[in-house]
Coordinates of C-alpha atoms and ligand atoms in Angstrom, one line a residue:
X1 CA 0.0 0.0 0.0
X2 CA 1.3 3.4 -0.6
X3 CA 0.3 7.2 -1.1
X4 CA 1.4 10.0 -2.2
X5 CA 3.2 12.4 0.4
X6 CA 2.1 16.3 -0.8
X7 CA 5.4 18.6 -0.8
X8 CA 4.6 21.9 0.3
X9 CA 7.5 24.5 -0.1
X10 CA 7.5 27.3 1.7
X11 CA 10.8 28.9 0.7
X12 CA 9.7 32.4 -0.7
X13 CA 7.4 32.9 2.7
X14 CA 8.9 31.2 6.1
X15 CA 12.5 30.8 4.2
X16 CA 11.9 34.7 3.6
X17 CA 11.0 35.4 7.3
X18 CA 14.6 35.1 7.8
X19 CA 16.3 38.0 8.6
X20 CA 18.2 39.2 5.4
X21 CA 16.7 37.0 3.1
X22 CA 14.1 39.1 1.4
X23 CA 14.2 38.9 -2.0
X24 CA 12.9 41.2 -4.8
X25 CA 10.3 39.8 -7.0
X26 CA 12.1 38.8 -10.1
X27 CA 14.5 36.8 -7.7
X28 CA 11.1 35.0 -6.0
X29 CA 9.8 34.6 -9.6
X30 CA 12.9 33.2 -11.0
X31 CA 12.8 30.8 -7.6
X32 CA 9.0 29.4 -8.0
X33 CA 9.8 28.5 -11.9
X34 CA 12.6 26.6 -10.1
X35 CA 10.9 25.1 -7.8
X36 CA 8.2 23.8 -10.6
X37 CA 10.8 22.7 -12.3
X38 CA 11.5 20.5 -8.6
X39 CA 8.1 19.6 -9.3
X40 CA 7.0 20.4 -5.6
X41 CA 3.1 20.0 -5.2
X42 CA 2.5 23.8 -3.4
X43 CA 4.4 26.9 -3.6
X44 CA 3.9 29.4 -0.8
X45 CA 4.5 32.1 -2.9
X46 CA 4.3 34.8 0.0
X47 CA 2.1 36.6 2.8
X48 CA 0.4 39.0 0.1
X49 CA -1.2 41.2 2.8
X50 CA 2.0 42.2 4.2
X51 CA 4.0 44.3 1.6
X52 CA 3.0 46.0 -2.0
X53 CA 5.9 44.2 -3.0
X54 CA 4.7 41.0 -1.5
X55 CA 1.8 41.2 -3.1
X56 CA 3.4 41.3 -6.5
X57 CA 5.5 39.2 -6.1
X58 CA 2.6 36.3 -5.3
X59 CA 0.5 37.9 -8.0
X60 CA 3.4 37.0 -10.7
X61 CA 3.6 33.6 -9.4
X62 CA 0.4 32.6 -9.5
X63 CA 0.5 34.5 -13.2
X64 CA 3.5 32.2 -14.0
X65 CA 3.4 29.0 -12.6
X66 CA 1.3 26.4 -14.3
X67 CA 1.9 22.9 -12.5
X68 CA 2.4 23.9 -9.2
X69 CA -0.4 24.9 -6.8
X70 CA 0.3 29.1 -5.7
X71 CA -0.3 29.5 -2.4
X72 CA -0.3 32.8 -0.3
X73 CA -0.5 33.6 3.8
X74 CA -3.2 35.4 5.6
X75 CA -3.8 36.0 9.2
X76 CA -7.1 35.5 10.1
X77 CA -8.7 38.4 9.1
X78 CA -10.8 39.1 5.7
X79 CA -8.3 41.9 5.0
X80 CA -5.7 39.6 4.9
X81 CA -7.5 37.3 3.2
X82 CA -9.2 39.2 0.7
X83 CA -5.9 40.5 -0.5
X84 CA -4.7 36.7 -0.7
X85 CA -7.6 35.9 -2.9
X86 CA -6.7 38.8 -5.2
X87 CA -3.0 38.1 -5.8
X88 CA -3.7 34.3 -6.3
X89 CA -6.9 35.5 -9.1
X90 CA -4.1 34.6 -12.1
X91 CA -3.2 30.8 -10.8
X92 CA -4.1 28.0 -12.3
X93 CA -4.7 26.5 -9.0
X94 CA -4.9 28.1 -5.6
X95 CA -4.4 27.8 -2.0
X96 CA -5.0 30.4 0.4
X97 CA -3.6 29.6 4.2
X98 CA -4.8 31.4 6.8
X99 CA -3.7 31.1 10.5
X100 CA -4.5 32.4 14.0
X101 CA -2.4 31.6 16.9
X102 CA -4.4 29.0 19.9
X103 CA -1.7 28.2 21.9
X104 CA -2.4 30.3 25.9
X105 CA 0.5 31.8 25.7
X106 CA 0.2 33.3 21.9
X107 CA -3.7 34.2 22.4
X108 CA -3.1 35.9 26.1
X109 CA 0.1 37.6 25.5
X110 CA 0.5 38.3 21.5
X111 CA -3.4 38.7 20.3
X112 CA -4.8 39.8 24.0
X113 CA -8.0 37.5 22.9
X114 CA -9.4 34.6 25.0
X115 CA -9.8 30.9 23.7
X116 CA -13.4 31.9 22.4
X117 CA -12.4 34.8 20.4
X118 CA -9.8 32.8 18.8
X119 CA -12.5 29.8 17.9
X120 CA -14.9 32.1 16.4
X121 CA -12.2 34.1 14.6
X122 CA -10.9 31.2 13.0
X123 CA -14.5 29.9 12.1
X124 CA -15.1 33.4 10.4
X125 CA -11.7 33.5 8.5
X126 CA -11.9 29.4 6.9
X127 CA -15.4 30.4 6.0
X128 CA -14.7 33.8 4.5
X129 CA -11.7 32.0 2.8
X130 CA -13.9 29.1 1.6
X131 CA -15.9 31.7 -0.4
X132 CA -13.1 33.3 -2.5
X133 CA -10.9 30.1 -2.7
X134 CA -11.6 25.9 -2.9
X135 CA -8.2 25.1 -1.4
X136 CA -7.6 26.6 2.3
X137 CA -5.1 25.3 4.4
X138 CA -5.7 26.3 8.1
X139 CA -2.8 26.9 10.9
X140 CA -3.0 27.1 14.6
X141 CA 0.2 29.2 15.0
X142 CA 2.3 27.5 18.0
X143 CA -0.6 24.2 17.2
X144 CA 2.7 21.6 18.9
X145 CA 2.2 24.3 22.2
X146 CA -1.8 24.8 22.5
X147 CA -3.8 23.1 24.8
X148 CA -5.2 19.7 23.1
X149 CA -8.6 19.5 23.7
X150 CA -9.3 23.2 23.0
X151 CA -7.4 22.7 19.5
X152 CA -9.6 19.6 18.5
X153 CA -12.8 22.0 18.9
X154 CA -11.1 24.8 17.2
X155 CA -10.0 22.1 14.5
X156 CA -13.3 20.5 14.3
X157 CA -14.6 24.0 13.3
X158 CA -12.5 24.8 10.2
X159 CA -12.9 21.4 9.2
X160 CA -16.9 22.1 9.1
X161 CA -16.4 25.6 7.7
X162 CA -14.4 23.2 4.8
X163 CA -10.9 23.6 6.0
X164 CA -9.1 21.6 3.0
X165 CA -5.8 21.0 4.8
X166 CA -4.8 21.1 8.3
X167 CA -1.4 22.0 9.3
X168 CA 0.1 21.7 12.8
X169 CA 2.8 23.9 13.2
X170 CA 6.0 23.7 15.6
X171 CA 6.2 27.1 15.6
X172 CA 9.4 27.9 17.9
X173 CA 10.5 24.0 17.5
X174 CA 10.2 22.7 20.5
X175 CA 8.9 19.4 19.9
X176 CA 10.2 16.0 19.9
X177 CA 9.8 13.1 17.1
X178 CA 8.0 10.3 19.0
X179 CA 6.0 13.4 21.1
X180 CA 5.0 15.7 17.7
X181 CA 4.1 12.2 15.8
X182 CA 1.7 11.3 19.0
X183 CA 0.4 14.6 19.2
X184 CA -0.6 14.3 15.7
X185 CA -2.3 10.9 16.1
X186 CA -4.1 11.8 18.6
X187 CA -5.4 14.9 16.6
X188 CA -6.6 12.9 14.0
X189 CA -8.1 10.4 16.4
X190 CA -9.8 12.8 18.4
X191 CA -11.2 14.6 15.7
X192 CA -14.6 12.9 14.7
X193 CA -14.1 14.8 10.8
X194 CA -10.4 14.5 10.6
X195 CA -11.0 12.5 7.7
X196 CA -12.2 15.0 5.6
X197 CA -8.6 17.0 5.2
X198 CA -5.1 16.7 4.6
X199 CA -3.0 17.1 7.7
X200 CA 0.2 18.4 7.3
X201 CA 4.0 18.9 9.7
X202 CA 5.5 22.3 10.0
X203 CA 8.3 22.0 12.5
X204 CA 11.1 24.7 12.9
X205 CA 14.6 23.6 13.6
X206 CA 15.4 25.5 17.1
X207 CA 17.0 22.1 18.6
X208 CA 18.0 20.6 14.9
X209 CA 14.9 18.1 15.1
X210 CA 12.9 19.8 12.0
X211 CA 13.2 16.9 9.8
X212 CA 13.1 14.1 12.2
X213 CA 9.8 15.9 13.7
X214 CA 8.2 16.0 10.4
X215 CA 8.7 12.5 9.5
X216 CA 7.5 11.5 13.1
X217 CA 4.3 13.7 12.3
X218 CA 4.1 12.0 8.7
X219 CA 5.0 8.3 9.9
X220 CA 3.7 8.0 13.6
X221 CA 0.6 10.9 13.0
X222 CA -0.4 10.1 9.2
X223 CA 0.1 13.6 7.9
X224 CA 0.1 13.6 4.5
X225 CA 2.0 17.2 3.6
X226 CA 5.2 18.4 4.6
X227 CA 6.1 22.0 4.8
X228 CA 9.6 22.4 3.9
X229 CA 12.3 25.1 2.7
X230 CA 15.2 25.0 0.0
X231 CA 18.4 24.4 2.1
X232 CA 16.2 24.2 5.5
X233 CA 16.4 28.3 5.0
X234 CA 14.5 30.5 7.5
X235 CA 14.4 32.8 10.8
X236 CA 16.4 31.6 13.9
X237 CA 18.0 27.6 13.0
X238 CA 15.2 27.5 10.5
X239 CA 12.4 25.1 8.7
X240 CA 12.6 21.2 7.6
X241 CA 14.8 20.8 4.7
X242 CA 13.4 20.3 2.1
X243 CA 15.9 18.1 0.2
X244 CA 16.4 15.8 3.7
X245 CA 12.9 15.1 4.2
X246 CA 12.4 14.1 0.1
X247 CA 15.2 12.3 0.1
X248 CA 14.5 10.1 3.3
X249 CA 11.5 9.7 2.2
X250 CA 12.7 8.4 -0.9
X251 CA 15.6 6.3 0.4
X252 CA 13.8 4.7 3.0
X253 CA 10.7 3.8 1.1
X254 CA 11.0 0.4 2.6
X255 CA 9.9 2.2 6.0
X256 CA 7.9 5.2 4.6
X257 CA 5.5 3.7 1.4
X258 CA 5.1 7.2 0.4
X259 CA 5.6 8.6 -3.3
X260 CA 6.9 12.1 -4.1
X261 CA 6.3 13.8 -6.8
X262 CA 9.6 15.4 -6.9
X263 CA 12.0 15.5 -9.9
X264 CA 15.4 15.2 -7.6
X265 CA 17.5 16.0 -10.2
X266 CA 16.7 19.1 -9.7
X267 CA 17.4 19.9 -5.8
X268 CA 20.8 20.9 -6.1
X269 CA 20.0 23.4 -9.0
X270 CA 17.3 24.7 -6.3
X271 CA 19.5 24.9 -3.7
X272 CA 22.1 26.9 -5.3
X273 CA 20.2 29.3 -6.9
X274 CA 18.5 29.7 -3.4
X275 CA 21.8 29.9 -1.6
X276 CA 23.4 32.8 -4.4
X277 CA 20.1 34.7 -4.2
X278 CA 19.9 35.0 -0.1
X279 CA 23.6 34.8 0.6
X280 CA 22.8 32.1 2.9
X281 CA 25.9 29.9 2.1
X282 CA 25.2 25.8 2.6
X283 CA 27.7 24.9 5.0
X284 CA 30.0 22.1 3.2
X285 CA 28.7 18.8 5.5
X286 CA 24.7 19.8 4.8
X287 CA 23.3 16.8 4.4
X288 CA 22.5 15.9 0.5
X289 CA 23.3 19.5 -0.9
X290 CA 26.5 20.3 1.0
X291 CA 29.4 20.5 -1.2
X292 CA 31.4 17.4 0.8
X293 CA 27.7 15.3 0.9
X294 CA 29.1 12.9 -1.6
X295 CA 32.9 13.4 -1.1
X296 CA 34.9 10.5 0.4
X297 CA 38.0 11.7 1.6
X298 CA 39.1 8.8 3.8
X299 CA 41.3 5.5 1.5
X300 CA 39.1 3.0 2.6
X301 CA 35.8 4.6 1.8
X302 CA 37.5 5.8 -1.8
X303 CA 38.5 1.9 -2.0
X304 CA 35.0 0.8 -1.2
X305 CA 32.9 2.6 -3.6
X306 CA 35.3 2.5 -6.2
X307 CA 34.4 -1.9 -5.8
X308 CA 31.1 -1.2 -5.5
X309 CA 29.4 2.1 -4.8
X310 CA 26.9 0.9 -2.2
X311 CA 29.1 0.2 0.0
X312 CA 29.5 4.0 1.4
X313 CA 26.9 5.5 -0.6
X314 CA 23.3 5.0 -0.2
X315 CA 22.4 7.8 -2.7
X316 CA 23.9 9.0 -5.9
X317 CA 25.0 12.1 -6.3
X318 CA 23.3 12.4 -10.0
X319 CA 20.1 11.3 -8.9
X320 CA 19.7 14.7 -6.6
X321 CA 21.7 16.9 -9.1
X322 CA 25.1 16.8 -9.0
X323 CA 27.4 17.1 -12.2
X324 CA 30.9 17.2 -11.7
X325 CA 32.2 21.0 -12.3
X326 CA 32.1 20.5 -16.5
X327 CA 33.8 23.2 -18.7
X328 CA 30.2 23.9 -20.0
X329 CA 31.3 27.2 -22.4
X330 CA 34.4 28.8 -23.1
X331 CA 35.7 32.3 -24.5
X332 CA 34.8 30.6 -28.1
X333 CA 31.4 29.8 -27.6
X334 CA 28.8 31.5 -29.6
X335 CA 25.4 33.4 -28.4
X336 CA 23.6 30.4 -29.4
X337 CA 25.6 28.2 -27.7
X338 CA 25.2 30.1 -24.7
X339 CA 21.8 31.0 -25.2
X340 CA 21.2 26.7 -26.0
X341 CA 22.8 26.6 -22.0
X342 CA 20.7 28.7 -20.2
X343 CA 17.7 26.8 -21.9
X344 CA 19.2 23.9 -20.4
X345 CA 19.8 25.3 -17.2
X346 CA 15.9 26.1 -17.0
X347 CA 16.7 29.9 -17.0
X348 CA 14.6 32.0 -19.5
X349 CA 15.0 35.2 -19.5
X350 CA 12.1 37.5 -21.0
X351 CA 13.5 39.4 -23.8
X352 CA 16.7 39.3 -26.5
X353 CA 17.6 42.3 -24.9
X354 CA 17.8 40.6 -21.6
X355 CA 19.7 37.4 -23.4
X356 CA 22.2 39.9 -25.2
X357 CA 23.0 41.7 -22.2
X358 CA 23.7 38.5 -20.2
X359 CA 25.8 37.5 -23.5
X360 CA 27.9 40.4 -23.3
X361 CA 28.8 39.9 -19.5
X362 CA 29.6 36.1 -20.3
X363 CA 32.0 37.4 -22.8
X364 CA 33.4 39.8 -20.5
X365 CA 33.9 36.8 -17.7
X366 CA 35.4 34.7 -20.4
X367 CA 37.9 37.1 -21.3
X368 CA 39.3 36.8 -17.5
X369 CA 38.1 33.3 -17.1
X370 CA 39.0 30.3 -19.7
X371 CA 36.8 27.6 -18.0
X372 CA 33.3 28.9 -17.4
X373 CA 31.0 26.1 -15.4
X374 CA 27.2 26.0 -15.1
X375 CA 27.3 28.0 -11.5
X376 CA 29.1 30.9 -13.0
X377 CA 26.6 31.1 -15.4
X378 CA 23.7 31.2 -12.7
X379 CA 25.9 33.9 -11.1
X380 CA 25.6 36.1 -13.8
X381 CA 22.1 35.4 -15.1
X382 CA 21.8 36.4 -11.1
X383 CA 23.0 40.0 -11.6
X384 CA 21.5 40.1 -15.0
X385 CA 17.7 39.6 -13.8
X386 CA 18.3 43.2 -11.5
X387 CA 16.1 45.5 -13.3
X388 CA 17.6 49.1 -14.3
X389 CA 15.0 51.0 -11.4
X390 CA 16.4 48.1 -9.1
X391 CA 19.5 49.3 -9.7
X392 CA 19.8 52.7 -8.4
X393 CA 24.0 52.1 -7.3
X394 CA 26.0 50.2 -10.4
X395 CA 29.6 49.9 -10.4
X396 CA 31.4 51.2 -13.5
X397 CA 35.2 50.8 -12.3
X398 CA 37.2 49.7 -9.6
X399 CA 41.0 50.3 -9.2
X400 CA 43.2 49.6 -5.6
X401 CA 46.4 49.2 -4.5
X402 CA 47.7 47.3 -2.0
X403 CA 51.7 46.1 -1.2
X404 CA 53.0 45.0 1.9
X405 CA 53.8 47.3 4.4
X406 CA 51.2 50.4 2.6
X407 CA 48.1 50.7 3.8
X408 CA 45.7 49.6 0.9
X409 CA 43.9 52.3 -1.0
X410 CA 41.2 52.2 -3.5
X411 CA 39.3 54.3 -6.5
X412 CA 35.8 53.4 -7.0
X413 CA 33.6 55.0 -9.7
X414 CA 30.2 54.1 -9.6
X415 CA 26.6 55.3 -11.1
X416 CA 24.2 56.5 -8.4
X417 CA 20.5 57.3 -10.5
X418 CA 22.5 57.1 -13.7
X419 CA 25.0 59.9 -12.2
X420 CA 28.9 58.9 -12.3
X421 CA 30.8 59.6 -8.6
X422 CA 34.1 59.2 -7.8
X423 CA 35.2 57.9 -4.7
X424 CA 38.9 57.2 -3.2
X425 CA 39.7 55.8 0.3
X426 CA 42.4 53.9 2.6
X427 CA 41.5 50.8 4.7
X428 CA 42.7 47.8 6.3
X429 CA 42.7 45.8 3.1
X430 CA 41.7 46.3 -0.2
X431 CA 38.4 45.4 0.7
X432 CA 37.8 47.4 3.4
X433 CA 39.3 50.6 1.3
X434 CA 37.0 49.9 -1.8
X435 CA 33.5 49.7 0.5
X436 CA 34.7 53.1 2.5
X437 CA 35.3 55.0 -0.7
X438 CA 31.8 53.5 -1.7
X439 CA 30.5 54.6 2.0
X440 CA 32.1 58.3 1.9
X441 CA 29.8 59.0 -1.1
X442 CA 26.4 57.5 -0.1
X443 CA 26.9 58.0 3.1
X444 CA 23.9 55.2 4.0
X445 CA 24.9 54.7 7.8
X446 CA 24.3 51.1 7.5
X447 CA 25.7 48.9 9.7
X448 CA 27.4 45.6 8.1
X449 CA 26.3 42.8 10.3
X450 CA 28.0 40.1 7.5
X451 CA 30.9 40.1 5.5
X452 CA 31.7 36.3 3.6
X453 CA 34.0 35.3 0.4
X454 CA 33.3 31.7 -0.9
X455 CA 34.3 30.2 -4.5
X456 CA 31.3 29.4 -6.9
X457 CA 32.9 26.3 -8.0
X458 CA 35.9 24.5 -5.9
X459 CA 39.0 23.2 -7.0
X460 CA 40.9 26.6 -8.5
X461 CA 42.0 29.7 -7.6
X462 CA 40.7 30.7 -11.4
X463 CA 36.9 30.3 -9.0
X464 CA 34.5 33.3 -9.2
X465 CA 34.6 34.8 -5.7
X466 CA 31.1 35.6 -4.6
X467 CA 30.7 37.6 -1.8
X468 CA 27.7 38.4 0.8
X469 CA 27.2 41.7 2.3
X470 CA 24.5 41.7 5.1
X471 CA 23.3 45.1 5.9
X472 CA 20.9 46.7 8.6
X473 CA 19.7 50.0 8.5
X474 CA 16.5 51.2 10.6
X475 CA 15.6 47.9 11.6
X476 CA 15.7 46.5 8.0
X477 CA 18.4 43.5 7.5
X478 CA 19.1 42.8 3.7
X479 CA 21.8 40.6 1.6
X480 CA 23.6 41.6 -0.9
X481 CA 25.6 39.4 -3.4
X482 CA 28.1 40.0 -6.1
X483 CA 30.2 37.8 -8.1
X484 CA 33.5 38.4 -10.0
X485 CA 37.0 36.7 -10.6
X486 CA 38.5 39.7 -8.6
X487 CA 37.0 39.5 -4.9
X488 CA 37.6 42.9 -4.4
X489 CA 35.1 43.7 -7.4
X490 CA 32.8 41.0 -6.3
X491 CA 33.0 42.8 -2.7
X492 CA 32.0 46.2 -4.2
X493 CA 28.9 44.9 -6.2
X494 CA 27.8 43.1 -2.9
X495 CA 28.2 46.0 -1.2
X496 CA 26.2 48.2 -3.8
X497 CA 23.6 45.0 -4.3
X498 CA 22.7 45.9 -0.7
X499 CA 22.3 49.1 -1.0
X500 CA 19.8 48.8 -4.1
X501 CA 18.0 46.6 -2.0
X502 CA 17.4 49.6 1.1
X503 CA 17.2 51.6 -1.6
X504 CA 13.8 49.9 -2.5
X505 CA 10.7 50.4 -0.5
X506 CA 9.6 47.3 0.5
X507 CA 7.8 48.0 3.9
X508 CA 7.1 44.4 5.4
X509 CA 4.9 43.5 8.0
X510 CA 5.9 40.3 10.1
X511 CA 3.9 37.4 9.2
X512 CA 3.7 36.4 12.5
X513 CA 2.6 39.5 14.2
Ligands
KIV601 O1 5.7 28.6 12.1 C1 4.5 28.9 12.0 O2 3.7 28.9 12.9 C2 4.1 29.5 10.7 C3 2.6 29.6 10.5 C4 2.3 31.0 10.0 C5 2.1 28.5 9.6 O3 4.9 29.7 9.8
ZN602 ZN1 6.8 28.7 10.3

């Protein structure tokens, strides 16, 4: 006997929460056609009520996406959900999730409202959402800490008002396999119409037990839909990983007998173009996408699967997207060869401007580069896809010197509103000389909270360096990230990636206020 096991990703709206990882909506858009390529079942495209530019970002995916079901957050409100309902009108199918705290801590000390309140409020909001929309998905917020036999009425409810999916969220990850996949069970058994939705894990990884909570919840409470980010990204430790959970899933279908309807072959595409977009580097030992996942470094291991491969390896790499580093193009390769690659990579951009201008920078990187691989050419579709209003700071040249014993000192000219400025400073390193000129003309007052250089692909010091820049200004916190063979370039665009991104108005609310 098996079933099917409903992969719900929630990268663009939990993965988001996470401070610094807001992302523009091309960067969200280009990241759902990703993740239909995945084939995942649900994208969460966003919490549309929370920012204009939230809202348009859901509203392109759901204009975009054709296979996967679009999915936007509401609080419990018909605000919030009215607005959900009108950013989703484009998709070809639709969810709307809507959510209301019920544990006594949340409703006493965050919402001020008594158990009652919260009931009816949640009957109203499933109902209102039931009108406007055939798929809702309802949330207890902090479900894992509520009182059990007040969240079975309150369940009971949305279920009656035609909750479609239930989803029990371990909202500050607290939880513990055996206890979450109980707690579940005895939701579902409690529950005389628990039959009549699709319950679903949402564990957070605060003591590292997101994934191992969610297959408890799936194997010991019969949920039926994971929720689950690219690279386990979001706020604090963050969510379940979604390549862990899929691939346990997968390799253990002896234990599980669950199908996914995920194309694997396409995680590690999805994690990297996650990882360049954010800046949230995958450490190397991540399980399944970290760059040493597959390596075996010790002689007997090497020995073993070079016999016979299952003796150390209970996966293959090519089955969840790995390709060795292959010279893909080169300085000789044509625009069609080049524009044949990006096809492959699933990247299209939207006009033969947009391809030629992307052309032109590959040429430029080819002239410094001789061996370009697939990742470089994510990297530079990456800066391609910001828009010219986007890009209110662009770097035109870069020159430093640095020699031992001098202190460093950099000329940086760069376009602010389509205005050239000149800027010259000394620093600690090259680095840190080329971002002060850049600060002693803006003059943002931002403070760095993250500075990190890592190589796009490994094995040569020819690697693109791309660098993360974490800024916070005013209680915003954004990433940027620039690539170039020169780190001291790929420092500067970082730094003025950032700066485009305060630059843009983007006014957020927090979807868990
Ligand atoms: O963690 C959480 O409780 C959430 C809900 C809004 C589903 O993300
Ligand atoms: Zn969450």
């Amino acid at each position: 006997m098996s079933d099917k096991l409903i992969i719900f990703d929630t990268t663009l709206r939990d993965g988001e929460q996470s401070p610094g990882a807001s992302m523009t909506r091309d960067e969200k858009l280009r990241i759902a056609r990703q993740l239909e390529r995945l084939r995942v079942d649900v994208i969460e495209a966003g919490f549309a009520a929370s920012s204009p530019g939230d809202f348009e970002a859901v509203k392109a995916i759901a204009e975009h996406v054709r296979e996967s079901t679009v999915c936007s957050l509401a609080r419990a409100n018909d605000r919030d959900i009215s607005r959900a309902a009108d950013a989703l009108k484009g998709a070809a199918r639709a969810r709307i999730h809507t959510f209301i705290a019920t544990s006594p801590l949340h409703m006493e000390k965050k919402l001020r409202m008594t158990p009652e309140q919260v009931h009816e409020q949640a009957r109203q909001a499933v109902r209102f959402a039931r009108n406007l929309c055939a798929d809702v998905e309802f949330s207890p917020e902090d479900g894992y800490r509520s009182e059990i036999d007040f969240l079975c009425r309150v369940l009971e409810t949305v279920i009656d008002e035609g909750a479609t999916t239930i989803n029990i969220p371990d909202t500050v990850g607290y939880a513990i396999p055996e206890l979450y996949g109980h707690f579940m069970r005895s939701l579902r058994e409690r529950i005389p119409n628990s039959d009549k939705a699709v319950w679903s894990v949402h564990c957070h990884n605060d003591l590292g037990m997101a994934v191992a909570n969610s297959l408890a919840g799936v194997k010991i409470g019969g949920a039926r839909q994971v929720e689950c980010t690219i690279n386990g990204l979001g706020e604090r430790a963050g969510n379940c990983s979604l390549e862990e959970v899929v691939m346990a899933v997968k390799t253990r279908r002896d234990h599980f007998r669950l199908d996914v309807g995920i194309d694997t072959t396409q995680i590690v595409p999805a994690s990297r173009m996650v990882s360049q977009t954010t800046g949230f580097v995958v450490q190397p030992n991540k399980a399944v996408v970290g760059a040493n996942a597959f390596a075996h470094a010790s002689g007997i291991h090497q020995d073993g699967v070079l016999k016979a491969r299952d003796t150390y390896e209970i996966m293959r790499a090519e089955d969840v997207g790995w390709s060795a580093n292959k010279i893909v193009l080169g300085k000789l390769s044509g625009r069609n060869a080049f524009k044949q690659r990006l096809h492959d990579l699933g990247i299209e951009l939207d006009s033969e401007s947009e391809v030629n201008a992307a052309f032109a920078r590959f040429k430029d990187l080819a002239d410094r580069k001789s061996e370009i691989f697939d990742e470089d050419i994510i990297a530079l579709v990456g800066d391609e896809s910001v828009t010219a209003e986007q890009e209110h700071y662009r770097l035109l040249s870069l020159a430093q010197h640095s020699e031992t014993g001098e202190r460093p000192h950099a000329r940086v000219t760069f376009a602010v509103g389509g205005v050239e400025h000149r800027a010259e400073s000394d620093g600690n390193g090259p680095v840190d000389a080329s971002l002060k000129a850049i600060e002693s003309r803006v003059r943002s007052g931002a403070e760095m909270l993250l500075y990190s250089v890592n190589a796009i692909t490994s094995g040569s010091t020819e690697s693109q360096g791309e660098v993360t820049v974490r800024l916070q200004l005013g209680g915003r916190v954004v990433n940027g990230v620039g690539a170039d063979p020169d780190i001291v370039v790929a420092s500067a665009k970082a730094y003025l990636a950032a700066l485009n991104k305060l630059h843009s108005n983007a006014d957020r609310v927090a979807a868990q206020g």
